[in-house]
mmCIF file with all atom_site columns, C-alpha atoms in Angstrom:
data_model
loop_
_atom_site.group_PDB
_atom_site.id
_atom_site.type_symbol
_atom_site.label_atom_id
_atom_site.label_alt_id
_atom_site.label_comp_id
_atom_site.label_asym_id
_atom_site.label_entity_id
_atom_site.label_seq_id
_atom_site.pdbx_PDB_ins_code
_atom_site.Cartn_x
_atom_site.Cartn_y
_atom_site.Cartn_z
_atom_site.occupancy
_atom_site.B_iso_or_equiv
_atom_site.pdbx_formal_charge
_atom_site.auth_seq_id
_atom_site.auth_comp_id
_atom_site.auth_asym_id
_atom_site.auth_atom_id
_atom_site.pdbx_PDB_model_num
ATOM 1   C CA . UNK F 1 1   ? 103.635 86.283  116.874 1.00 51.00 ? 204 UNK F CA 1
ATOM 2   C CA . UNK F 1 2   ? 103.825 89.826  117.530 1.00 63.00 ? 205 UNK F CA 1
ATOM 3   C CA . UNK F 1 3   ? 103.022 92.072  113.854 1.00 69.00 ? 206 UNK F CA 1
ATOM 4   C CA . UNK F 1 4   ? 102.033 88.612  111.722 1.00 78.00 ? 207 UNK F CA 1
ATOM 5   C CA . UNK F 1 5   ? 99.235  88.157  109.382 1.00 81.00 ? 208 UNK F CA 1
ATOM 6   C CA . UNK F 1 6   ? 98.217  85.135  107.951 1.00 84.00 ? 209 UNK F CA 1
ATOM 7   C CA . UNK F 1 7   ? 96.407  85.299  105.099 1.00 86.00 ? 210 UNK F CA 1
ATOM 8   C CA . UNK F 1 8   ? 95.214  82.127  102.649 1.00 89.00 ? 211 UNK F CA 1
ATOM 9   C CA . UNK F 1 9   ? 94.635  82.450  99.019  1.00 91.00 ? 212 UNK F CA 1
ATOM 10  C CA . UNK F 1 10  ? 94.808  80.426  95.487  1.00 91.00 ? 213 UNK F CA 1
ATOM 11  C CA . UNK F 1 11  ? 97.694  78.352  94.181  1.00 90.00 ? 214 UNK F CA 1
ATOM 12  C CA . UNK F 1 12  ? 98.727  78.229  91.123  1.00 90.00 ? 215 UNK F CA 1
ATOM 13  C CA . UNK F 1 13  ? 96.053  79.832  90.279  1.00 92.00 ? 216 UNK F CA 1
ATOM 14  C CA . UNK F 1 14  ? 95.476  83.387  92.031  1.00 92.00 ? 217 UNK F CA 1
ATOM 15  C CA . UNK F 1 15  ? 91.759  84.152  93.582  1.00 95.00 ? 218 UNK F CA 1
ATOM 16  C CA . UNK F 1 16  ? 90.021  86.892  94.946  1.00 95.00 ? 219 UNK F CA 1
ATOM 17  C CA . UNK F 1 17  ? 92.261  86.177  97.899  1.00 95.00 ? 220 UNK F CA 1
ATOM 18  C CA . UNK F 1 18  ? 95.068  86.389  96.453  1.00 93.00 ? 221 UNK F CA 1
ATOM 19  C CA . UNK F 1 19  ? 94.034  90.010  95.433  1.00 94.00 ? 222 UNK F CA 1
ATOM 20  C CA . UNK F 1 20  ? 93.004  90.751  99.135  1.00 95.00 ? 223 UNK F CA 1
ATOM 21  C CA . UNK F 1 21  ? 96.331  89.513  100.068 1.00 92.00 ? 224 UNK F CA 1
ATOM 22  C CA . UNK F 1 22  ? 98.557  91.821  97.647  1.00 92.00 ? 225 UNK F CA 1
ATOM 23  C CA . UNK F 1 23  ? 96.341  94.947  98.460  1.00 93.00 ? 226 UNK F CA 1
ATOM 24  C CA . UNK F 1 24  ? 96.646  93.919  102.362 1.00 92.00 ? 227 UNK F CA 1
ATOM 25  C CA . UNK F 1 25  ? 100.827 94.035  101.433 1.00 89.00 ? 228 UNK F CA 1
ATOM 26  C CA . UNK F 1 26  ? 100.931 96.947  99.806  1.00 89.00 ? 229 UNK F CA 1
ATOM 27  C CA . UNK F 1 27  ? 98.856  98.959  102.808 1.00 90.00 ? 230 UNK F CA 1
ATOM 28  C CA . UNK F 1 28  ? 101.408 97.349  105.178 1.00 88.00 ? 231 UNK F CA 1
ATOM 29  C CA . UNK F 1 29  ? 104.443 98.440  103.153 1.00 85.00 ? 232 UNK F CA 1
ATOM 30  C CA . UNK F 1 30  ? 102.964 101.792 103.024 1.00 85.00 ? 233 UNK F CA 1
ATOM 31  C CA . UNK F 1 31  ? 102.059 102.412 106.857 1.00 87.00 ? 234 UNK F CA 1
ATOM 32  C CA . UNK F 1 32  ? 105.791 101.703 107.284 1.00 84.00 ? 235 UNK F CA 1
ATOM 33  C CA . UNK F 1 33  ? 107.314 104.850 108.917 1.00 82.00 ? 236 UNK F CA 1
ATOM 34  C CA . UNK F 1 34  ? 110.915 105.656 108.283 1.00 80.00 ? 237 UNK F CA 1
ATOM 35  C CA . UNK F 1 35  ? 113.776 104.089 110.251 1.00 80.00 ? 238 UNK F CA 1
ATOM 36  C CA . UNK F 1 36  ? 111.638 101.197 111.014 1.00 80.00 ? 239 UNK F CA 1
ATOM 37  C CA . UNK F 1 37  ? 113.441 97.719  110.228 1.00 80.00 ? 240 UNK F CA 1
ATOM 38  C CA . UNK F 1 38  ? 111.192 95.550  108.233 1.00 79.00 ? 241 UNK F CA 1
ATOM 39  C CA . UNK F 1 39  ? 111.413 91.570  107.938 1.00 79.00 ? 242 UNK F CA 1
ATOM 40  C CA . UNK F 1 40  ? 109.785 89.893  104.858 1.00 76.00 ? 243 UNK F CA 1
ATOM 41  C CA . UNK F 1 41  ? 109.936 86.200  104.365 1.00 76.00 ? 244 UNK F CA 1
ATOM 42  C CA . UNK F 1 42  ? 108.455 84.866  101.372 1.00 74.00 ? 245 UNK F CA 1
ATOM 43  C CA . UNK F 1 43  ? 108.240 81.319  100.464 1.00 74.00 ? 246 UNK F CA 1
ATOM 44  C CA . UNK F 1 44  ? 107.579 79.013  97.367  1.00 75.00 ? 247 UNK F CA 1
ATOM 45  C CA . UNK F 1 45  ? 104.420 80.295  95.772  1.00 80.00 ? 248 UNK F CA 1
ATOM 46  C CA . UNK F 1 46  ? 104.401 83.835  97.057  1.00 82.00 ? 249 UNK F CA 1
ATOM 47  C CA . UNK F 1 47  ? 104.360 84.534  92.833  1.00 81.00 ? 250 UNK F CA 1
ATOM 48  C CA . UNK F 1 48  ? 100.499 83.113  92.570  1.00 81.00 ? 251 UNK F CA 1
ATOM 49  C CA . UNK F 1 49  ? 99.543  83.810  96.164  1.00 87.00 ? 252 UNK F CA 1
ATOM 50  C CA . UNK F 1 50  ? 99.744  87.879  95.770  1.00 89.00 ? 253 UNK F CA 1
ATOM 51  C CA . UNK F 1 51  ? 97.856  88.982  93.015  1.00 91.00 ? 254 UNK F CA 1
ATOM 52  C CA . UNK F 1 52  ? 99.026  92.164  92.606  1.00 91.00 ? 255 UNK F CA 1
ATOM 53  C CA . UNK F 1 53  ? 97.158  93.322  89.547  1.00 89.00 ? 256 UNK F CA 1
ATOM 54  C CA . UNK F 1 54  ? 98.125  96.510  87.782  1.00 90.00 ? 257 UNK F CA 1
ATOM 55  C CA . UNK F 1 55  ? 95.382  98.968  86.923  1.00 90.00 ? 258 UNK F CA 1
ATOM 56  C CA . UNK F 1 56  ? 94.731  97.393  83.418  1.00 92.00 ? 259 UNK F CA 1
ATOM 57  C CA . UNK F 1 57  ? 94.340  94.038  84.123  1.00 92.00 ? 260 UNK F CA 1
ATOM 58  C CA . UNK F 1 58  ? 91.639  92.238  85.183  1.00 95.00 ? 261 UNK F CA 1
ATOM 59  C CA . UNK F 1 59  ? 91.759  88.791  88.141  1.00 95.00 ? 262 UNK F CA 1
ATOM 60  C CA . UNK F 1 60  ? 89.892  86.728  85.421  1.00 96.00 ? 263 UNK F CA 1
ATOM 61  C CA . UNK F 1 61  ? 92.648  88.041  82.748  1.00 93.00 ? 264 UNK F CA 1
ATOM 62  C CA . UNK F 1 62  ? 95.586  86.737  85.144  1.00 91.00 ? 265 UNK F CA 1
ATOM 63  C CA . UNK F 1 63  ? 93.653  83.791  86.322  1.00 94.00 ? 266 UNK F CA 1
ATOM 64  C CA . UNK F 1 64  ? 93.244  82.968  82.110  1.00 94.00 ? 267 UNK F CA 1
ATOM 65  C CA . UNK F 1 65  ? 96.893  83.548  81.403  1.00 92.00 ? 268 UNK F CA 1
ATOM 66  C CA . UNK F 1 66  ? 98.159  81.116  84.539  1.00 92.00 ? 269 UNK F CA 1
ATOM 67  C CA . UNK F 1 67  ? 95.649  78.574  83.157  1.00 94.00 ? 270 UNK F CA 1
ATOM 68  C CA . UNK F 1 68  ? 97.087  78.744  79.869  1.00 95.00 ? 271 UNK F CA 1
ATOM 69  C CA . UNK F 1 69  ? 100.568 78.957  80.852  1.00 94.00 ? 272 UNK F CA 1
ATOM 70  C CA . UNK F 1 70  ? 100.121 75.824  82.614  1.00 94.00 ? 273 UNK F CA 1
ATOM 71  C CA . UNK F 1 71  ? 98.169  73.998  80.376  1.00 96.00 ? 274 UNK F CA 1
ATOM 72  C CA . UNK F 1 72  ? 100.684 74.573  77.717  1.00 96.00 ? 275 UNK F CA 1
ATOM 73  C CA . UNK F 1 73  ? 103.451 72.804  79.683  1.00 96.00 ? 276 UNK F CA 1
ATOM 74  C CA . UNK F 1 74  ? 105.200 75.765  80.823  1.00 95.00 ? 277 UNK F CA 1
ATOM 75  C CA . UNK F 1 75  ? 107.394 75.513  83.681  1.00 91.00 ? 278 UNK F CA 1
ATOM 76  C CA . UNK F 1 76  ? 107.267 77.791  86.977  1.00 88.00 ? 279 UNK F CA 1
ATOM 77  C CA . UNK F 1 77  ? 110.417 79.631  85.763  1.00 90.00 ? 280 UNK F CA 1
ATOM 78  C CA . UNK F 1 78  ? 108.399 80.781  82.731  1.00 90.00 ? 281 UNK F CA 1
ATOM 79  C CA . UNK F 1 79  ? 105.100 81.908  84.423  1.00 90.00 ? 282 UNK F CA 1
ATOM 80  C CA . UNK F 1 80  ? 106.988 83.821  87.283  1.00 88.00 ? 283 UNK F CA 1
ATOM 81  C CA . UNK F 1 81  ? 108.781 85.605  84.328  1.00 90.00 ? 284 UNK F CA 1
ATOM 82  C CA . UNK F 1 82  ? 105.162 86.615  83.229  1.00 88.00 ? 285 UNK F CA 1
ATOM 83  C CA . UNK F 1 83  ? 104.238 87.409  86.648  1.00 88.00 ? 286 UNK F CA 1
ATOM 84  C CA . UNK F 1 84  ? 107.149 89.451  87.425  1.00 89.00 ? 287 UNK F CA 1
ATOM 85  C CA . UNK F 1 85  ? 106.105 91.217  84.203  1.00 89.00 ? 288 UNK F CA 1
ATOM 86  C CA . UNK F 1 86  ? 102.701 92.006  84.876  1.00 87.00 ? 289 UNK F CA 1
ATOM 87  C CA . UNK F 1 87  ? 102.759 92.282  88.689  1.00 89.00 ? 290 UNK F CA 1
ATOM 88  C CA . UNK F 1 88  ? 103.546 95.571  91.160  1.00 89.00 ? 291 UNK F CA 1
ATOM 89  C CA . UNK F 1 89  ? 105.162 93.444  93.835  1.00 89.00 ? 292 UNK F CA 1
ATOM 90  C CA . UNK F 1 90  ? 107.341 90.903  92.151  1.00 87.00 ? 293 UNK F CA 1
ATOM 91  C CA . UNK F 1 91  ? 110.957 90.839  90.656  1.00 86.00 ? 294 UNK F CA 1
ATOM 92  C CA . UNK F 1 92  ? 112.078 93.718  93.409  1.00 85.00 ? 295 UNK F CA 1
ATOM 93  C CA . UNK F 1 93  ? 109.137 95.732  93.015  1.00 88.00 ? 296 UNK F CA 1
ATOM 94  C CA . UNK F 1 94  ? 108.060 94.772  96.490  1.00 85.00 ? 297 UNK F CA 1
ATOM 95  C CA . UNK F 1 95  ? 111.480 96.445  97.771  1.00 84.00 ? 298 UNK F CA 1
ATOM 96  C CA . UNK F 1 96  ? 111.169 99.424  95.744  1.00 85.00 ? 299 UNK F CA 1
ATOM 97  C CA . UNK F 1 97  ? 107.760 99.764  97.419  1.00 83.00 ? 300 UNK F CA 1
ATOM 98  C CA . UNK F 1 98  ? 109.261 99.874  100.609 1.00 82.00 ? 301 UNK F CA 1
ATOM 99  C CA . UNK F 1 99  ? 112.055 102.432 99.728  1.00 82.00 ? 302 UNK F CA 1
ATOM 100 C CA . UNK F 1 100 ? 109.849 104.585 98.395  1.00 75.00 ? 303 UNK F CA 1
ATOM 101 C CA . UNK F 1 101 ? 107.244 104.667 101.805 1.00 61.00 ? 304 UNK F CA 1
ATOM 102 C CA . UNK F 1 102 ? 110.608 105.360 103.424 1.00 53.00 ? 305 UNK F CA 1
#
């Protein structure tokens, strides 16, 4: 398909992958120009699969709070909260991203 990437990385715990995969979504969402229509589809596991770290946090520090998170029993509502938190694409940031290259 014309414009598609695929791109594999860690689940539920992100990897270096997952990293490449965030950076790789932010350059895209940059290079947009304005006017132009963008389609995003994101499905179940998009949270651990873009590691999008902000300056101050390390991979092993996220990978070490996921393992913890789920070896304390918490559920997937509770670690995308922390996610959402902590990352620079979830919870709309990914949007805001796009306005803003706009």
């Amino acid at each position: 398909v014309l414009g598609c990437r695929v791109m594999e990385a860690g689940h539920p715990v992100p990897d270096e992958a997952s990293v490449v995969a965030a950076e790789a979504v932010k350059a895209f969402c940059q290079a947009q120009q304005p006017g132009q229509v963008v389609w995003v589809l994101l499905s179940g596991g998009a949270s651990a699969l873009l590691a999008d770290l902000p300056p101050d946090l390390t991979l092993a520090d996220w990978q070490r709070a996921t393992q913890v998170l789920l070896a304390s029993g918490a559920n997937i509502h509770d670690i995308n909260t922390l996610r959402k938190a902590i990352g620079t694409l979830k919870g709309g940031k990914l949007l805001a991203l796009l306005a803003d290259c706009r």
